Tab-separated table of C-alpha atoms and ligand atoms in Angstrom:
chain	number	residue	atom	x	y	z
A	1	UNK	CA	-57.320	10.351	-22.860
A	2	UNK	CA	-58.836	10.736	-26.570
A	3	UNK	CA	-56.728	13.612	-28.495
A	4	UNK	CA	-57.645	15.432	-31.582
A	5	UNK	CA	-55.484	14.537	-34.878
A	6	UNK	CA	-52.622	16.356	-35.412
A	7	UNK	CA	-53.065	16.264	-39.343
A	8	UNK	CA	-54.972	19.413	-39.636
A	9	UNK	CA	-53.700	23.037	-39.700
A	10	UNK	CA	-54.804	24.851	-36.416
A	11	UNK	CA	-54.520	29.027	-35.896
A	12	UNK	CA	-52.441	30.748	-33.868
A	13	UNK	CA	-52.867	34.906	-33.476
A	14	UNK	CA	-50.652	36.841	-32.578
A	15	UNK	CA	-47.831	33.924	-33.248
A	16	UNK	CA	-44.749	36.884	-33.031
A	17	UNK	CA	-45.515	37.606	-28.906
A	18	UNK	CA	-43.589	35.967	-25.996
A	19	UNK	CA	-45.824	33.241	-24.612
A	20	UNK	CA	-47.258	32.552	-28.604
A	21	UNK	CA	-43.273	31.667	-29.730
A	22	UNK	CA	-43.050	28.740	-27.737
A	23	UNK	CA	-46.624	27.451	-28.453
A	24	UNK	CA	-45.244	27.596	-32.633
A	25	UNK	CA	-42.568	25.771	-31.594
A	26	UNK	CA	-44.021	23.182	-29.632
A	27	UNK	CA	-46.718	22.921	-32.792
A	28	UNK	CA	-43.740	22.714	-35.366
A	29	UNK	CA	-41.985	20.211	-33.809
A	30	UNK	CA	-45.088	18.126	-33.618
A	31	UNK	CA	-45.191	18.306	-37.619
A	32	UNK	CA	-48.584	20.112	-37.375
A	33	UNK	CA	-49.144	23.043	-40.368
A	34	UNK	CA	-49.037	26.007	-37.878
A	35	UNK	CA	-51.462	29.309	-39.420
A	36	UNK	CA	-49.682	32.223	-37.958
A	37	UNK	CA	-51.925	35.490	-38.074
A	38	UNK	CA	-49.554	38.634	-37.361
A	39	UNK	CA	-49.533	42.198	-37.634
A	40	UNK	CA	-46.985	42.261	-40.692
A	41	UNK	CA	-46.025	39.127	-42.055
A	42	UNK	CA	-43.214	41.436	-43.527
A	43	UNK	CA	-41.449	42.512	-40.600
A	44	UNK	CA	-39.100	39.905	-40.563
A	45	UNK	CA	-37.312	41.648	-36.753
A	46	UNK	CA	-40.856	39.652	-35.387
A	47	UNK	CA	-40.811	36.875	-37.238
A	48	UNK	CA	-37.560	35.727	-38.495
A	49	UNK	CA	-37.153	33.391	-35.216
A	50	UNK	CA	-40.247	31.527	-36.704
A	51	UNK	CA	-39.096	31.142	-39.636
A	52	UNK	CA	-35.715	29.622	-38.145
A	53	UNK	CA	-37.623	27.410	-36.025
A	54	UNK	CA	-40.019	26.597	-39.130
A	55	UNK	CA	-36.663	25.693	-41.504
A	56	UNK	CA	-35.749	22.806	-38.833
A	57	UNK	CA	-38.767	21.092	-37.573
A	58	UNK	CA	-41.211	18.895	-39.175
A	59	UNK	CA	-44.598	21.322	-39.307
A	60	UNK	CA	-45.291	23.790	-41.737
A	61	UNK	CA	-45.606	27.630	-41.255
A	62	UNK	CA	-47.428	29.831	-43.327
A	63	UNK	CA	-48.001	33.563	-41.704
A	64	UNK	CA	-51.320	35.612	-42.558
A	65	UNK	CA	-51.909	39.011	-42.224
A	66	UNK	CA	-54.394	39.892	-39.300
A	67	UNK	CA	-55.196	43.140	-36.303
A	68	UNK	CA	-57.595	42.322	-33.920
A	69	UNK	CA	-59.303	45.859	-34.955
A	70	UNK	CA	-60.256	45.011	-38.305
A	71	UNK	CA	-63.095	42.837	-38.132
A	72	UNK	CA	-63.105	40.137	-40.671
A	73	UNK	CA	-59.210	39.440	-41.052
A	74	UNK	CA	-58.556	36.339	-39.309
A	75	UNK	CA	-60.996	34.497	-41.860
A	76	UNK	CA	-58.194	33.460	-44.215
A	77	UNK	CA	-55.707	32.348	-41.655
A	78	UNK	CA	-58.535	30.497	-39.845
A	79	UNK	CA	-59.914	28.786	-43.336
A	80	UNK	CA	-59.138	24.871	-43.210
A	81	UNK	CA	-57.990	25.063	-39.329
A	82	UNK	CA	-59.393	22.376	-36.234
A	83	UNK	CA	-57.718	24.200	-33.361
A	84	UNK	CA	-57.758	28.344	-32.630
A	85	UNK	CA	-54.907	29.618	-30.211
A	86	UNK	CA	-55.860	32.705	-29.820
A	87	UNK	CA	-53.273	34.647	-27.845
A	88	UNK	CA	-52.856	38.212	-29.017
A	89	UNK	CA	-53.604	40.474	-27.063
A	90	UNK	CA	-51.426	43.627	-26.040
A	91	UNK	CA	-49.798	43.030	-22.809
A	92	UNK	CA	-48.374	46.782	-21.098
A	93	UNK	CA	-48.952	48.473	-18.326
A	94	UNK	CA	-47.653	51.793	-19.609
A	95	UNK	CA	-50.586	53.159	-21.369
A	96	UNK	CA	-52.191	56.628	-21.923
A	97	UNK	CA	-55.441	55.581	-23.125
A	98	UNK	CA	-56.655	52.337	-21.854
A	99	UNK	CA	-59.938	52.007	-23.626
A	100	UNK	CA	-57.988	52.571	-26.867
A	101	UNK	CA	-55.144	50.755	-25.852
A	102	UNK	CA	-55.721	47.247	-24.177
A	103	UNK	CA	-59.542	47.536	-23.550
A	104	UNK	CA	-60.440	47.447	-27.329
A	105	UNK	CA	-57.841	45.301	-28.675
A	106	UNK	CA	-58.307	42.533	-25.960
A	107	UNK	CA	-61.917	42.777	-26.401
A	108	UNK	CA	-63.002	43.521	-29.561
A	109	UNK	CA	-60.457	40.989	-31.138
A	110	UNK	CA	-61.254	38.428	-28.996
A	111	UNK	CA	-64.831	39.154	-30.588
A	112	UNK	CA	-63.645	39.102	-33.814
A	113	UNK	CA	-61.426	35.589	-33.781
A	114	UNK	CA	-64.265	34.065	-31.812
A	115	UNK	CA	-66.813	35.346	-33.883
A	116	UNK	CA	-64.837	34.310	-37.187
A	117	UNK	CA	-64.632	31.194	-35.389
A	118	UNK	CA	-68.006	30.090	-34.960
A	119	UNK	CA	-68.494	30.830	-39.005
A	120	UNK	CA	-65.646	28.448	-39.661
A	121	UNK	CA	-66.632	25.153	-40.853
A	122	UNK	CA	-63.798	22.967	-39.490
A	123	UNK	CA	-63.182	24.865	-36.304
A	124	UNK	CA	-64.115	21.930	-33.259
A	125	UNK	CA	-61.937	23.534	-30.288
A	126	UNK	CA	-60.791	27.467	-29.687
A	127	UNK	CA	-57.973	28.148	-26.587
A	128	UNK	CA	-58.105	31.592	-25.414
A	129	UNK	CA	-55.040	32.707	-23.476
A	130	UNK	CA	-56.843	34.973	-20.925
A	131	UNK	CA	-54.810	35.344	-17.168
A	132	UNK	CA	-55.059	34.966	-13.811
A	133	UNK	CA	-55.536	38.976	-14.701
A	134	UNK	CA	-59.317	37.564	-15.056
A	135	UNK	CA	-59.281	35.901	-12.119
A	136	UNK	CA	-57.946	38.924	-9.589
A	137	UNK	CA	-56.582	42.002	-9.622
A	138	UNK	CA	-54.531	42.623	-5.974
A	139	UNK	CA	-53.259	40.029	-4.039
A	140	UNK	CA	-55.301	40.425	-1.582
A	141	UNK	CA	-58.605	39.565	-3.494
A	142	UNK	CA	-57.114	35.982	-2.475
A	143	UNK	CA	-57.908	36.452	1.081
A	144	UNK	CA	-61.644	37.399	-0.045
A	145	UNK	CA	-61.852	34.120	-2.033
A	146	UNK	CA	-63.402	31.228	-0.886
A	147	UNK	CA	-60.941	29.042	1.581
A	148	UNK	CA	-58.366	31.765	1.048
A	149	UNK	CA	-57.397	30.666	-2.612
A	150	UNK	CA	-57.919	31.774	-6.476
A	151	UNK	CA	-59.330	29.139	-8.040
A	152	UNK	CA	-61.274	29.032	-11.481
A	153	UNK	CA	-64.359	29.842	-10.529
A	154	UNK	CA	-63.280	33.098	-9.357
A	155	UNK	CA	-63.763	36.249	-11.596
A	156	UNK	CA	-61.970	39.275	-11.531
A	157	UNK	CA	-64.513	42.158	-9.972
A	158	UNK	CA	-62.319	45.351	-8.886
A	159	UNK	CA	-60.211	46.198	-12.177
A	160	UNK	CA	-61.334	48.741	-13.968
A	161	UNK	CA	-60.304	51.589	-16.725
A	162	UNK	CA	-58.852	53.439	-13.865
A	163	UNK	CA	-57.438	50.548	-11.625
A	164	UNK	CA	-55.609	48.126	-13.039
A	165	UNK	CA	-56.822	48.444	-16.729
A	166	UNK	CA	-54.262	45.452	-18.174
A	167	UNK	CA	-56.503	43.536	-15.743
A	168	UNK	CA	-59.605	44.598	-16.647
A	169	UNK	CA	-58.874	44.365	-20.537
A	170	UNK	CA	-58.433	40.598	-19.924
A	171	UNK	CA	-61.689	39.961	-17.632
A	172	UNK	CA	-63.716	41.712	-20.180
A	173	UNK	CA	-61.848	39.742	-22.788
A	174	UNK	CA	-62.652	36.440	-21.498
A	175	UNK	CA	-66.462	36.965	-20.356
A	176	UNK	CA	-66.753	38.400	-24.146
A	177	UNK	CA	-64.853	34.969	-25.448
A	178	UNK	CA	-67.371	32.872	-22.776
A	179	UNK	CA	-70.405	35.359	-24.083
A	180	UNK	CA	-69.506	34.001	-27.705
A	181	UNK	CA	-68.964	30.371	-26.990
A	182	UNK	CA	-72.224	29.543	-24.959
A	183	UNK	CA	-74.002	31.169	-28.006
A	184	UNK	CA	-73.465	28.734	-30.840
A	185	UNK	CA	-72.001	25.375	-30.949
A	186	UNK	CA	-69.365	24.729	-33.986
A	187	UNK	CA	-66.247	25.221	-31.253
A	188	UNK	CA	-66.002	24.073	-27.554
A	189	UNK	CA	-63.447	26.881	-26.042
A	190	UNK	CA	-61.412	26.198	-23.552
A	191	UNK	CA	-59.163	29.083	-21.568
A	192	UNK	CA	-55.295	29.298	-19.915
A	193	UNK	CA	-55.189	31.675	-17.261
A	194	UNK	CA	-51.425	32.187	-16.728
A	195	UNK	CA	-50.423	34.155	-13.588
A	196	UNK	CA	-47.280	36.188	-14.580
A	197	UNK	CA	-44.854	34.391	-17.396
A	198	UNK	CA	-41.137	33.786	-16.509
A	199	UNK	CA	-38.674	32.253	-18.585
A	200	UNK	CA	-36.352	32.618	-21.865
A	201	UNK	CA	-37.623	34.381	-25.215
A	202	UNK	CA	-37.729	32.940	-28.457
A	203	UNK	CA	-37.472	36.690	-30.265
A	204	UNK	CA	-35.174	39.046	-30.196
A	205	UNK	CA	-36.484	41.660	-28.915
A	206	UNK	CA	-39.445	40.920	-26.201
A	207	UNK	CA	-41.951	43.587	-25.543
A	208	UNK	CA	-43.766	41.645	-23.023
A	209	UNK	CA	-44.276	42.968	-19.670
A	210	UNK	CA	-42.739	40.217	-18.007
A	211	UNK	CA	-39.335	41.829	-19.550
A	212	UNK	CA	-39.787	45.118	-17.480
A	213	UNK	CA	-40.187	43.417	-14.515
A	214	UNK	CA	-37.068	41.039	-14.843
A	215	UNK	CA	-35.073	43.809	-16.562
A	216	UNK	CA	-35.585	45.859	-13.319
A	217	UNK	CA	-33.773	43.355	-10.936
A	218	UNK	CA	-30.477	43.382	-12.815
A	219	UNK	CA	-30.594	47.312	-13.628
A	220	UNK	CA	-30.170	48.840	-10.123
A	221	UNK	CA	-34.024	49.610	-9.800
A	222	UNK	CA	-34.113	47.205	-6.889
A	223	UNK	CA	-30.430	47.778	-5.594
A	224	UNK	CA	-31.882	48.638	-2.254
A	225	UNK	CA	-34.138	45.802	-1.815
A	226	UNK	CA	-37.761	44.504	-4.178
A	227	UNK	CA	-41.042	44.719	-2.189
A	228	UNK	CA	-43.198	41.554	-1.366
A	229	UNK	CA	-45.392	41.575	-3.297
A	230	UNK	CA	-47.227	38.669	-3.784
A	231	UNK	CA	-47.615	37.113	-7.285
A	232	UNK	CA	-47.573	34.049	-9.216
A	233	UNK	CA	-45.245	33.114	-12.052
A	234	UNK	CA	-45.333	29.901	-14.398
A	235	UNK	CA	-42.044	29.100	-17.215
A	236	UNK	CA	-43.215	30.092	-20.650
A	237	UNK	CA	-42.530	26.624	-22.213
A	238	UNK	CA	-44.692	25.060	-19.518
A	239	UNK	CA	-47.508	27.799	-20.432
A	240	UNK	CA	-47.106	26.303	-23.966
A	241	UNK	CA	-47.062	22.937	-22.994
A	242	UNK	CA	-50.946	24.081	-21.493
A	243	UNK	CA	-52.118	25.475	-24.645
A	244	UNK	CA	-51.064	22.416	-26.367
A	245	UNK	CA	-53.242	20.376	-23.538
A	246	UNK	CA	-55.982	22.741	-23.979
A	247	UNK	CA	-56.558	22.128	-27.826
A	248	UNK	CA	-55.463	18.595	-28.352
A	249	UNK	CA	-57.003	17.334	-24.900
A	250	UNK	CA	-60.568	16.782	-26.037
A	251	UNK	CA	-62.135	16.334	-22.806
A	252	UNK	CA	-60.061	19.611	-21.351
A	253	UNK	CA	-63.251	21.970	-20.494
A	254	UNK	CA	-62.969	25.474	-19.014
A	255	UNK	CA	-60.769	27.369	-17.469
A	256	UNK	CA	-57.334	26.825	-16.007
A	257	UNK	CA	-55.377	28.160	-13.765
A	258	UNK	CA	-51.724	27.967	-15.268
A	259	UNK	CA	-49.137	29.071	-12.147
A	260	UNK	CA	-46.369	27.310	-11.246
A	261	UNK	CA	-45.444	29.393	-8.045
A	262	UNK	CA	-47.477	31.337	-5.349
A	263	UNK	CA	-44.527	34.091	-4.273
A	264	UNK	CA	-43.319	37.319	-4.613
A	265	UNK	CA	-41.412	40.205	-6.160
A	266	UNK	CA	-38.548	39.802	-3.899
A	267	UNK	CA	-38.534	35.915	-4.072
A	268	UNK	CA	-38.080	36.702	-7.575
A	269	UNK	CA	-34.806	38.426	-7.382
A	270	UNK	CA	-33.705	36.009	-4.931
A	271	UNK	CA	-33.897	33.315	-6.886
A	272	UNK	CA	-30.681	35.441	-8.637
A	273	UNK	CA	-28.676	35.256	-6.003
A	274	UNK	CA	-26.719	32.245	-6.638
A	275	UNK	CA	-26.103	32.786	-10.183
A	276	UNK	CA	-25.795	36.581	-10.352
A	277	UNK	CA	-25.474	38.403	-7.040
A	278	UNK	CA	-21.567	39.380	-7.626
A	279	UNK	CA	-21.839	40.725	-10.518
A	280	UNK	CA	-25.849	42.275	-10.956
A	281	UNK	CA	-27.577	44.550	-8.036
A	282	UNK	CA	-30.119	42.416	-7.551
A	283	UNK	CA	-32.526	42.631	-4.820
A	284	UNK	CA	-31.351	40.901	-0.981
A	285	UNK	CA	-33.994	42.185	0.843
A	286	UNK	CA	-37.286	43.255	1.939
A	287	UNK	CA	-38.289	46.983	1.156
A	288	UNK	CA	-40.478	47.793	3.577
A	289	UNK	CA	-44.282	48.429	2.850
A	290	UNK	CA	-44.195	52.256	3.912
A	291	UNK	CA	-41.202	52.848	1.787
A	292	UNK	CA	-42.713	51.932	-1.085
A	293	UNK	CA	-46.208	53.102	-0.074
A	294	UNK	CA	-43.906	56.818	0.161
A	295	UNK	CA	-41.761	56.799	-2.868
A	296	UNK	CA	-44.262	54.577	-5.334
A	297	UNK	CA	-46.324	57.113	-6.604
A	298	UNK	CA	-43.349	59.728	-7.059
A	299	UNK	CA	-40.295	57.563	-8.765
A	300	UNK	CA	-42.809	54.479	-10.113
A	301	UNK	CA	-45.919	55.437	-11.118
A	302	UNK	CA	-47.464	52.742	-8.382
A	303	UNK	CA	-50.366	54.388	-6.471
A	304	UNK	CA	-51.304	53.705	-2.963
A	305	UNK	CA	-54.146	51.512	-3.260
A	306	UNK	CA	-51.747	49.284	-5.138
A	307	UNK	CA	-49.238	49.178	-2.644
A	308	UNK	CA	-51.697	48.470	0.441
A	309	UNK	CA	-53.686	45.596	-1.661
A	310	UNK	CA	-50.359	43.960	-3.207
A	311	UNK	CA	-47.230	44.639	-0.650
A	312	UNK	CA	-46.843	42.137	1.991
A	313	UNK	CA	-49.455	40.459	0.807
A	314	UNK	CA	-49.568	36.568	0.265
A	315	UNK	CA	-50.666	35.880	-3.647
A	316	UNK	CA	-52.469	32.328	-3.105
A	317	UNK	CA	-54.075	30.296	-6.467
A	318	UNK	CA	-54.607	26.681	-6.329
A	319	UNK	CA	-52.852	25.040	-9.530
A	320	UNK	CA	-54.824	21.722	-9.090
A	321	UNK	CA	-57.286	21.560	-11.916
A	322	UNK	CA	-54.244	21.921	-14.625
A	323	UNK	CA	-52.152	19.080	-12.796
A	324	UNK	CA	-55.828	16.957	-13.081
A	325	UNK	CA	-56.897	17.688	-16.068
A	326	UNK	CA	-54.220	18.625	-18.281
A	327	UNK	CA	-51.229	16.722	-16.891
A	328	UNK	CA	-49.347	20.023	-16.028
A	329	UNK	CA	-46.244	19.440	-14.402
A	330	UNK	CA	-43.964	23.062	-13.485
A	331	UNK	CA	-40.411	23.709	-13.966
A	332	UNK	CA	-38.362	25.559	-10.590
A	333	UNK	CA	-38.779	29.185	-10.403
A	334	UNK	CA	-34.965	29.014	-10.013
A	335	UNK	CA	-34.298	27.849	-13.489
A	336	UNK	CA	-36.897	29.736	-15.133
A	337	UNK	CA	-35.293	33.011	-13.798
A	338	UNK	CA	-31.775	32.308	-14.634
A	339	UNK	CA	-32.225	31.535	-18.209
A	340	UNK	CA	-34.348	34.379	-18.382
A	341	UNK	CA	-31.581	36.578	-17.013
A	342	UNK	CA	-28.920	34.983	-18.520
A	343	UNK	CA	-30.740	35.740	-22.169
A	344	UNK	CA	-31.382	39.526	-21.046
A	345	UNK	CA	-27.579	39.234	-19.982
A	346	UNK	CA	-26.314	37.934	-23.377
A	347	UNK	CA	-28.788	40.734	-25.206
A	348	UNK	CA	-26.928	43.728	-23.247
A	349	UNK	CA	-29.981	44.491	-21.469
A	350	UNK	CA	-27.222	45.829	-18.521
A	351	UNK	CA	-24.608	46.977	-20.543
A	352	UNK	CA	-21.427	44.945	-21.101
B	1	LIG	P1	-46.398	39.985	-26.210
B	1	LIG	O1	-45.100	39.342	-26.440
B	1	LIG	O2	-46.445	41.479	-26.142
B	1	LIG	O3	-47.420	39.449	-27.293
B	1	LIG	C1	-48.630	40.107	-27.564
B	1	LIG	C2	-49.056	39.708	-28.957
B	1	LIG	O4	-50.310	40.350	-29.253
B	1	LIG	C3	-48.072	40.147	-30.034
B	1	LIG	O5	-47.931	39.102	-30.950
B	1	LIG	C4	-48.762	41.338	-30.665
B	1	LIG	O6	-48.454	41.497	-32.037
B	1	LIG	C5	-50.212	40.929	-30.540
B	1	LIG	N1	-51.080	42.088	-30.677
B	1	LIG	C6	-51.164	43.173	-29.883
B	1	LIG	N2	-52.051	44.040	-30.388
B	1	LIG	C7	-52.514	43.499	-31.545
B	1	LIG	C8	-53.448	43.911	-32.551
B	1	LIG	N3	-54.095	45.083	-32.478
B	1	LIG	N4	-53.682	43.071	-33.593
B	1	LIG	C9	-53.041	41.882	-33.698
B	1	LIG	N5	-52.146	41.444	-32.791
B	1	LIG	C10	-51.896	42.248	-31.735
B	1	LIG	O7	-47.044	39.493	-24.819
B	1	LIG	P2	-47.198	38.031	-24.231
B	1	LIG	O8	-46.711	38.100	-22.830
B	1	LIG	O9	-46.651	37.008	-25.139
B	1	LIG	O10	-48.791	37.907	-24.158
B	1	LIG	C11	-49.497	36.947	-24.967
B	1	LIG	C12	-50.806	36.636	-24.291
B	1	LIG	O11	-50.580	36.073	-23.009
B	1	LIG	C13	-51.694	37.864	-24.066
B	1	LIG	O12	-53.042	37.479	-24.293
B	1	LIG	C14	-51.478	38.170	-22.597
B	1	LIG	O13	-52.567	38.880	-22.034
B	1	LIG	C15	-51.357	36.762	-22.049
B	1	LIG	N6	-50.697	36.677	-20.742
B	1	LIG	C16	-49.392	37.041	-20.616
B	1	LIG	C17	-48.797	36.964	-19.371
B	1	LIG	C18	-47.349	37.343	-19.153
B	1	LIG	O14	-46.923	37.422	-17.995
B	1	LIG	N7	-46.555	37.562	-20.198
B	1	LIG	C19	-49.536	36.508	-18.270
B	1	LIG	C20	-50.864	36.147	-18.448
B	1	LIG	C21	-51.436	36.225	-19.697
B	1	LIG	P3	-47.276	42.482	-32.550
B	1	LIG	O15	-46.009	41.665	-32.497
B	1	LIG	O16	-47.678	42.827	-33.924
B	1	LIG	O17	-47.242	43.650	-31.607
């Protein structure tokens, strides 16, 4: 396997978010000069963990200012760089506006960093951190895809500003990164599609979805019981350990399914058990499907359609292509989830 140098500065955007921490880290420690592009390189509550990491690891940090709206502002952070990360990309499902909200930033700043990219001399390799998102959008779009099974050549084709909009901001966001790429030829790009992250923080105070999900099994949410509904979930640190394939790798080509697991929401909380179940409500059992088909709409804002496409439904993606290609190896679900829990534990995410 041929790998590029690890002399030269490479980009990372939006270097204060969940899944981007790990990826600095993993860069620092490897002595590489790390560019991190950020909202406000002043807001030290986002990037003060950076900095820590930064102050005992052989690489060098420098942060730039950069927003995926304004067009034009990654060229300084991306001046000198080999390698693009480019993960920002706002990750919620609790919007009011979706266009606004996740549709423009995911797509127009993947424009932007891709299109800063190809006008780069120096740039040879951008990773875009798109999602199984891209790939599906209910768990049962696995049972409609060929042998049963997500697999990278499957796109995403039923999200859309109504349905699933998270979803859709990241298909659109990857076809515009693929649009891009086939269309000049300084940078090869190469994706991560992660199915849902899992897994300890680096900051403080995570805004990541994968927070509200987690945060719901130890709050008495899912006291009663946590639906199946079928999902996959891959550790954070392994997600880095895939970006760092995906730009030092110089054969790595395409995309990538990046999932650990094939299980569910209540497999989830059951990994918790062990650890947790005397002292936390989290969820035993099985809520049924009509239960949450009834009381979805009214106490969680989860419609219908939802319920019947995701709720005892089996989520299935085939994880092969990163174990070839990139080496991937996956941590248990079991540890991923404790550590996770134990952190929102030690934060007071329950109370004390
Ligand atoms: P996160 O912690 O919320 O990070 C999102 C990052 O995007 C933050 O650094 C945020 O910067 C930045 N961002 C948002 N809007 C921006 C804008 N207008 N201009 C510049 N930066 C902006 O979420 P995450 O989970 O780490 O997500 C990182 C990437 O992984 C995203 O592309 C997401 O779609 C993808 N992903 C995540 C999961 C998951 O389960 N977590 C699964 C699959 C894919 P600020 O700090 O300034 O807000």
């Amino acid at each position: 396997m041929t790998t590029f140098p690890t002399d030269e500065p490479v980009l990372v955007t939006g270097a204060t978010g969940y899944v981007a921490g790990w990826l600095v880290k993993e860069l620092l420690d490897a002595g590489i000069t790390v560019h991190a592009a950020v909202r406000d390189p002043g807001d030290t509550r986002k990037t003060a963990h950076l900095q820590e990491i930064a102050a005992t690891s052989p690489g060098t940090l420098r942060f730039f200012k950069a927003d995926l709206l304004n067009e034009g502002s990654y060229a300084e952070a991306m001046a000198g760089c080999a390698i693009v990360f480019h993960t920002a990309s706002p990750f919620t499902t609790s919007v009011r506006d979706p266009q606004r909200e996740l549709v423009d930033p995911a797509v127009k700043g993947t424009g932007n960093v891709l299109e800063t990219a190809a006008r780069t001399p120096g740039v040879k390799r951008v990773v875009v951190t798109s999602s199984c998102a891209a790939i599906y959008t209910d768990a049962i779009d696995c049972s409609k895809a060929p042998g049963g099974v997500l697999t990278e050549d499957v796109w995403n084709t039923s999200a859309s500003l109504d349905y699933q909009p998270y979803s859709y901001s990241k298909t659109l966001a990857e076809q515009e990164a693929w649009k891009i790429a086939e269309a000049q030829d300084r940078f090869k790009l190469v994706t991560v599609n992660p199915s849902l992250v899992i897994g300890p923080a680096l900051n403080d105070r995570p805004t990541s979805e994968s927070f509200n999900i987690v945060r719901q099994m130890g709050d008495g949410t899912m006291k009663r019981g946590a639906p199946k509904l079928g999902l996959g979930v891959v550790d954070v640190r392994d997600l880095a350990r895939a970006h760092m394939e995906a730009g030092f790798r110089e054969d790595a080509d395409g995309r990538h399914i990046i999932s650990g697991h094939n299980t569910n929401i209540l497999e989830l909380g059951k990994a918790l058990i062990e650890k947790y179940g005397d002292r936390y409500p989290v969820p035993r059992q099985s809520l049924p499907k009509w239960i949450v088909w009834l009381v979805g709409p009214i106490v969680g804002d989860i419609s219908r359609k939802f319920v019947a496409n995701n709720v005892d439904v089996k989520w299935r993606a085939d994880n092969t292509k990163s174990k070839r290609a990139l080496g991937m190896t996956y941590r248990p679900m079991k540890t991923s989830m404790e550590e996770m829990f134990q952190q929102m534990i030690d934060a007071g995410a329950f109370g004390k």
